[in-house]
Coordinates of C-alpha atoms and ligand atoms in Angstrom, one line a residue:
M1 CA 17.6 10.8 -21.9
P2 CA 14.8 8.9 -20.1
R3 CA 15.7 8.3 -16.4
I4 CA 14.2 5.5 -14.4
L5 CA 14.6 4.5 -10.8
M6 CA 14.7 0.8 -9.9
C7 CA 15.5 -1.1 -6.7
P8 CA 17.1 -4.6 -6.9
P9 CA 15.1 -7.4 -5.4
D10 CA 17.7 -8.4 -2.9
F11 CA 15.2 -8.6 0.0
F12 CA 12.0 -9.1 -2.1
G13 CA 9.5 -11.7 -0.9
I14 CA 6.0 -12.3 0.3
E15 CA 6.1 -11.5 4.0
Y16 CA 2.6 -10.2 4.4
E17 CA -0.7 -9.9 2.5
I18 CA -1.9 -6.5 1.6
N19 CA -3.6 -7.2 -1.8
P20 CA -5.4 -10.3 -3.2
W21 CA -2.4 -11.4 -5.2
M22 CA -0.2 -11.9 -2.2
N23 CA -0.2 -15.2 -0.4
V24 CA 2.5 -15.8 2.2
Q25 CA 2.3 -19.6 1.5
V26 CA 3.4 -19.0 -2.1
A27 CA 7.1 -18.4 -1.8
V28 CA 9.1 -16.3 -4.3
D29 CA 11.8 -18.1 -6.2
H30 CA 14.6 -15.6 -5.4
T31 CA 17.0 -16.7 -8.2
L32 CA 14.2 -16.4 -10.7
A33 CA 13.1 -13.0 -9.3
V34 CA 16.6 -11.7 -9.7
E35 CA 16.8 -13.0 -13.3
Q36 CA 13.4 -11.4 -14.2
W37 CA 14.3 -8.1 -12.6
T38 CA 17.7 -8.1 -14.3
A39 CA 16.1 -8.9 -17.7
L40 CA 13.7 -5.9 -17.3
H41 CA 16.6 -3.7 -16.2
T42 CA 18.7 -4.7 -19.3
L43 CA 15.7 -4.2 -21.7
L44 CA 15.1 -0.7 -20.4
R45 CA 18.8 0.2 -20.5
D46 CA 19.0 -1.1 -24.0
A47 CA 16.0 1.0 -25.0
G48 CA 18.0 4.0 -24.1
A49 CA 17.0 4.7 -20.5
E50 CA 19.4 5.6 -17.8
I51 CA 18.6 3.4 -14.8
A52 CA 19.3 4.8 -11.3
L53 CA 19.4 2.3 -8.5
Q54 CA 18.0 2.7 -5.0
P55 CA 19.7 0.3 -2.5
A56 CA 17.5 -2.5 -1.3
V57 CA 16.7 -2.6 2.5
E58 CA 16.3 -5.8 4.5
G59 CA 12.8 -6.0 6.0
L60 CA 11.2 -3.9 3.2
P61 CA 10.3 -6.5 0.6
D62 CA 8.1 -4.2 -1.5
L63 CA 10.7 -1.4 -1.8
V64 CA 11.5 -3.1 -5.2
F65 CA 8.2 -1.4 -6.4
T66 CA 9.7 2.0 -6.9
A67 CA 6.6 3.3 -8.7
N68 CA 5.0 3.8 -5.2
A69 CA 7.8 5.9 -3.8
A70 CA 6.5 9.3 -5.1
L71 CA 4.8 11.2 -7.8
I72 CA 7.3 13.1 -9.8
Y73 CA 6.4 16.5 -11.2
K74 CA 9.4 18.4 -12.6
Q75 CA 11.8 18.7 -9.7
T76 CA 9.2 18.0 -7.1
A77 CA 8.6 14.5 -5.7
V78 CA 5.4 14.1 -3.8
L79 CA 6.2 11.2 -1.4
A80 CA 3.9 8.4 -0.7
R81 CA 2.0 8.1 2.5
F82 CA 1.4 4.3 2.5
K83 CA -1.9 3.0 3.6
H84 CA -0.5 -0.1 5.1
Q85 CA 1.9 0.0 8.0
Q86 CA 3.9 -2.8 6.3
R87 CA 5.2 -0.4 3.7
Q88 CA 5.4 2.8 5.7
G89 CA 9.1 2.1 6.5
E90 CA 9.9 2.7 2.9
T91 CA 9.3 6.4 2.9
P92 CA 12.4 7.6 4.9
H93 CA 14.5 5.7 2.3
D94 CA 12.6 7.1 -0.6
R95 CA 12.9 10.6 0.8
A96 CA 16.6 10.3 1.4
W97 CA 17.3 8.9 -2.1
L98 CA 15.2 11.6 -3.9
E99 CA 16.7 14.4 -1.9
A100 CA 20.2 13.2 -2.5
H101 CA 19.4 13.2 -6.3
G102 CA 18.2 16.7 -6.6
F103 CA 14.4 16.4 -6.0
Q104 CA 12.5 18.5 -3.6
A105 CA 10.7 15.8 -1.6
V106 CA 7.4 16.9 -0.1
D107 CA 4.9 15.0 1.9
P108 CA 1.3 14.9 0.6
P109 CA -0.9 17.4 2.3
G110 CA -3.0 16.2 5.2
G111 CA -0.5 15.9 8.0
D112 CA -0.1 12.4 9.4
E113 CA -3.7 11.6 8.7
A114 CA -3.8 8.0 7.7
A115 CA -7.0 8.8 5.8
R116 CA -5.0 10.9 3.3
A117 CA -3.1 7.8 2.0
F118 CA -1.3 8.3 -1.3
E119 CA 0.8 5.7 -3.1
G120 CA 2.8 7.8 -5.6
A121 CA 3.0 7.0 -9.3
G122 CA 1.1 3.7 -8.5
D123 CA -2.1 5.8 -8.2
A124 CA -1.3 9.1 -10.0
L125 CA -0.4 9.2 -13.7
F126 CA -0.2 12.2 -16.1
C127 CA -1.9 11.9 -19.4
G128 CA -1.4 15.2 -21.2
D129 CA -1.9 18.0 -18.7
T130 CA -4.2 16.0 -16.5
L131 CA -3.3 14.0 -13.5
F132 CA -5.4 10.9 -13.3
A133 CA -5.7 9.7 -9.7
G134 CA -6.9 6.3 -8.6
Y135 CA -8.6 6.1 -5.3
R136 CA -10.4 4.0 -2.8
K137 CA -8.1 1.0 -2.5
R138 CA -4.8 2.7 -1.6
S139 CA -5.0 6.4 -2.1
D140 CA -7.5 9.0 -1.1
A141 CA -9.7 11.1 -3.5
A142 CA -9.6 14.3 -1.5
G143 CA -5.9 13.9 -1.0
A144 CA -5.4 13.7 -4.7
Q145 CA -7.2 17.0 -5.2
E146 CA -4.9 18.5 -2.5
I147 CA -1.9 17.3 -4.4
G148 CA -3.3 18.8 -7.6
A149 CA -3.7 22.1 -5.9
L150 CA -0.2 21.9 -4.5
L151 CA 1.2 21.3 -8.0
G152 CA -1.2 23.5 -9.8
V153 CA -2.5 20.7 -12.1
R154 CA -6.0 19.4 -12.9
V155 CA -6.9 16.1 -11.2
L156 CA -9.4 13.6 -12.5
P157 CA -10.1 11.1 -9.7
L158 CA -11.0 7.5 -10.8
E159 CA -12.6 5.1 -8.4
L160 CA -11.0 1.7 -8.5
V161 CA -13.7 -0.9 -7.9
S162 CA -11.9 -4.3 -8.2
D163 CA -9.6 -5.6 -5.4
H164 CA -7.3 -7.1 -8.0
F165 CA -6.7 -3.7 -9.6
Y166 CA -5.9 -1.8 -6.5
H167 CA -3.5 0.7 -7.9
L168 CA -4.3 2.8 -11.0
D169 CA -1.2 1.5 -12.7
T170 CA -2.6 -2.0 -12.7
C171 CA -5.5 -0.9 -15.0
F172 CA -4.5 2.3 -16.8
C173 CA -1.3 3.2 -18.6
P174 CA -0.9 6.5 -20.5
L175 CA 1.2 6.0 -23.7
S176 CA 1.3 9.6 -25.0
P177 CA -0.5 12.8 -24.1
E178 CA -3.5 11.6 -26.2
E179 CA -3.4 7.8 -25.8
A180 CA -3.7 5.3 -23.0
I181 CA -4.3 1.6 -22.3
Y182 CA -7.0 0.6 -19.8
Y183 CA -9.0 -2.2 -18.4
P184 CA -12.6 -1.1 -18.3
G185 CA -13.6 -3.7 -15.6
A186 CA -11.5 -1.9 -13.0
F187 CA -13.6 1.3 -13.1
D188 CA -17.2 2.2 -12.5
D189 CA -19.4 3.7 -15.2
Y190 CA -18.5 7.2 -14.2
G191 CA -14.7 6.5 -14.3
R192 CA -15.1 4.9 -17.8
R193 CA -17.0 7.9 -19.0
V194 CA -14.3 10.3 -17.6
L195 CA -11.6 8.3 -19.4
Q196 CA -13.5 8.2 -22.6
A197 CA -14.2 11.9 -22.5
S198 CA -10.7 13.0 -21.6
V199 CA -8.2 10.7 -23.4
G200 CA -8.2 10.9 -27.2
K201 CA -7.6 7.2 -27.9
L202 CA -8.1 4.4 -25.4
I203 CA -6.8 0.9 -26.1
E204 CA -8.9 -1.7 -24.2
V205 CA -7.4 -4.6 -22.5
E206 CA -9.4 -7.9 -22.0
E207 CA -9.8 -9.3 -18.5
D208 CA -7.4 -12.3 -18.9
E209 CA -4.7 -10.0 -20.1
A210 CA -5.4 -7.4 -17.5
R211 CA -4.9 -10.2 -14.9
A212 CA -1.5 -10.8 -16.5
F213 CA -0.8 -7.1 -15.7
A214 CA -1.0 -6.0 -19.4
C215 CA -1.8 -2.4 -18.2
N216 CA 1.3 -2.3 -15.9
A217 CA 3.5 -1.3 -18.8
V218 CA 6.7 0.8 -19.0
V219 CA 6.8 3.2 -21.9
V220 CA 10.1 4.5 -23.3
G221 CA 9.6 6.5 -26.4
R222 CA 7.5 4.2 -28.7
R223 CA 8.6 1.1 -26.9
V224 CA 6.3 -0.6 -24.4
F225 CA 7.4 -3.3 -22.0
T226 CA 5.0 -5.6 -20.2
N227 CA 4.8 -9.0 -18.5
T228 CA 4.2 -12.0 -20.7
G229 CA 0.7 -13.2 -21.4
C230 CA -0.8 -10.2 -23.2
P231 CA -0.5 -10.9 -26.9
G232 CA -3.8 -9.2 -27.8
L233 CA -2.6 -5.9 -26.3
H234 CA 0.8 -6.3 -28.1
D235 CA -1.0 -6.7 -31.4
R236 CA -3.1 -3.6 -30.8
L237 CA 0.0 -1.7 -29.8
A238 CA 1.9 -2.8 -32.9
G239 CA -1.1 -1.6 -35.0
E240 CA -0.8 1.8 -33.4
G241 CA 2.9 2.1 -34.2
Y242 CA 4.3 1.1 -30.9
Q243 CA 7.0 -1.6 -30.3
P244 CA 5.8 -3.9 -27.6
T245 CA 8.2 -6.3 -25.8
A246 CA 7.1 -9.0 -23.3
T247 CA 9.4 -10.1 -20.5
P248 CA 8.4 -12.6 -17.8
L249 CA 7.7 -11.1 -14.4
G250 CA 5.8 -13.8 -12.7
E251 CA 7.7 -13.7 -9.4
F252 CA 6.6 -10.1 -9.0
V253 CA 3.0 -10.8 -9.9
K254 CA 3.0 -12.9 -6.7
A255 CA 3.3 -9.6 -4.9
G256 CA 0.7 -7.9 -7.1
G257 CA 3.2 -6.0 -9.2
S258 CA 4.8 -6.1 -12.7
A259 CA 6.9 -4.0 -15.1
K260 CA 5.6 -0.5 -14.3
C261 CA 5.5 -1.1 -10.6
L262 CA 9.2 -1.9 -10.7
T263 CA 10.0 1.5 -12.1
L264 CA 9.7 5.2 -11.3
R265 CA 10.2 7.6 -14.3
L266 CA 12.3 10.4 -12.9
D267 CA 12.2 12.8 -15.9
G268 CA 8.5 12.6 -16.4
E269 CA 6.4 9.9 -18.1
E270 CA 6.3 9.9 -21.9
A271 CA 2.6 10.9 -21.6
A272 CA 3.1 13.8 -19.2
G273 CA 2.3 17.1 -21.0
W274 CA 4.7 19.0 -18.8
R275 CA 7.6 17.0 -20.0
D276 CA 7.9 18.8 -23.3
S277 CA 6.9 22.2 -21.9
G278 CA 10.6 23.1 -21.5
S279 CA 10.1 24.0 -17.8
Ligands
LIG1 N1 2.9 -5.7 -2.8 C1 2.9 -4.3 -3.2 C2 1.7 -3.7 -2.6 O1 0.7 -4.3 -2.4 C3 2.8 -4.3 -4.7 C4 2.9 -2.9 -5.2 C5 2.7 -2.8 -6.7 N2 3.0 -1.5 -7.2 C6 2.2 -0.8 -8.1 N3 2.6 0.4 -8.4 N4 1.1 -1.3 -8.5 O2 1.7 -2.5 -2.2

């Protein structure tokens, strides 16, 4: 059974600005945020996922984005080392939850070095046996290689060149070991070539849909859940045999996040090669 970690938006809000989507003058409608989060939770549960809940913590408005808590590899959880001080208080809570639920939580290599920032599944996504790692905005390229060495997996680093697409999961979403969604404008030529050479089939997202967080999708089996505003991607997905569903997540877009950011797949993403290896 797919297992997904979520954290309710009890204390979600825009209390600081650490990405270009965030504006402390644009308040979150709390009631609407709760409605949107609950609708996503219900959709994922109805799709057959077991949803685990991490308690919200006052003063940590971005804890709701559980994707950033850690990178999950089998029973190991490589915790985040957040770049921005505003989110660093999340890690003790993530560590405690993951350890209490059977994971071996490890810090990313590099000691306390701020230069070795790493933002979990927001910047590290398996497609097949390869770990694709976004760097420059929030996570460090050398750090990603160290994590690959720790886990014994191949890492392909991808430089993120656009401030609006500051986490890899805002512009790249593996669907299966051979297929992924991506927004080419978030990568440089080299990154685009790496993706084209190493993913069997790439589904391109247009800029306006990428800005609606089309790539920030949650995949459960053949079902794909995204924010509203990406009908072109949904048509492409349906044509490839997927079942896309749109659900409004505008209150979370105000913080620079959407469907995928609000989830952490605990049993391995659908696209992770190791998931079916039986180990
Ligand atoms: N406000 C959060 C931040 O800037 C949003 C995180 C979105 N998470 C993600 N996996 N893309 O860190």
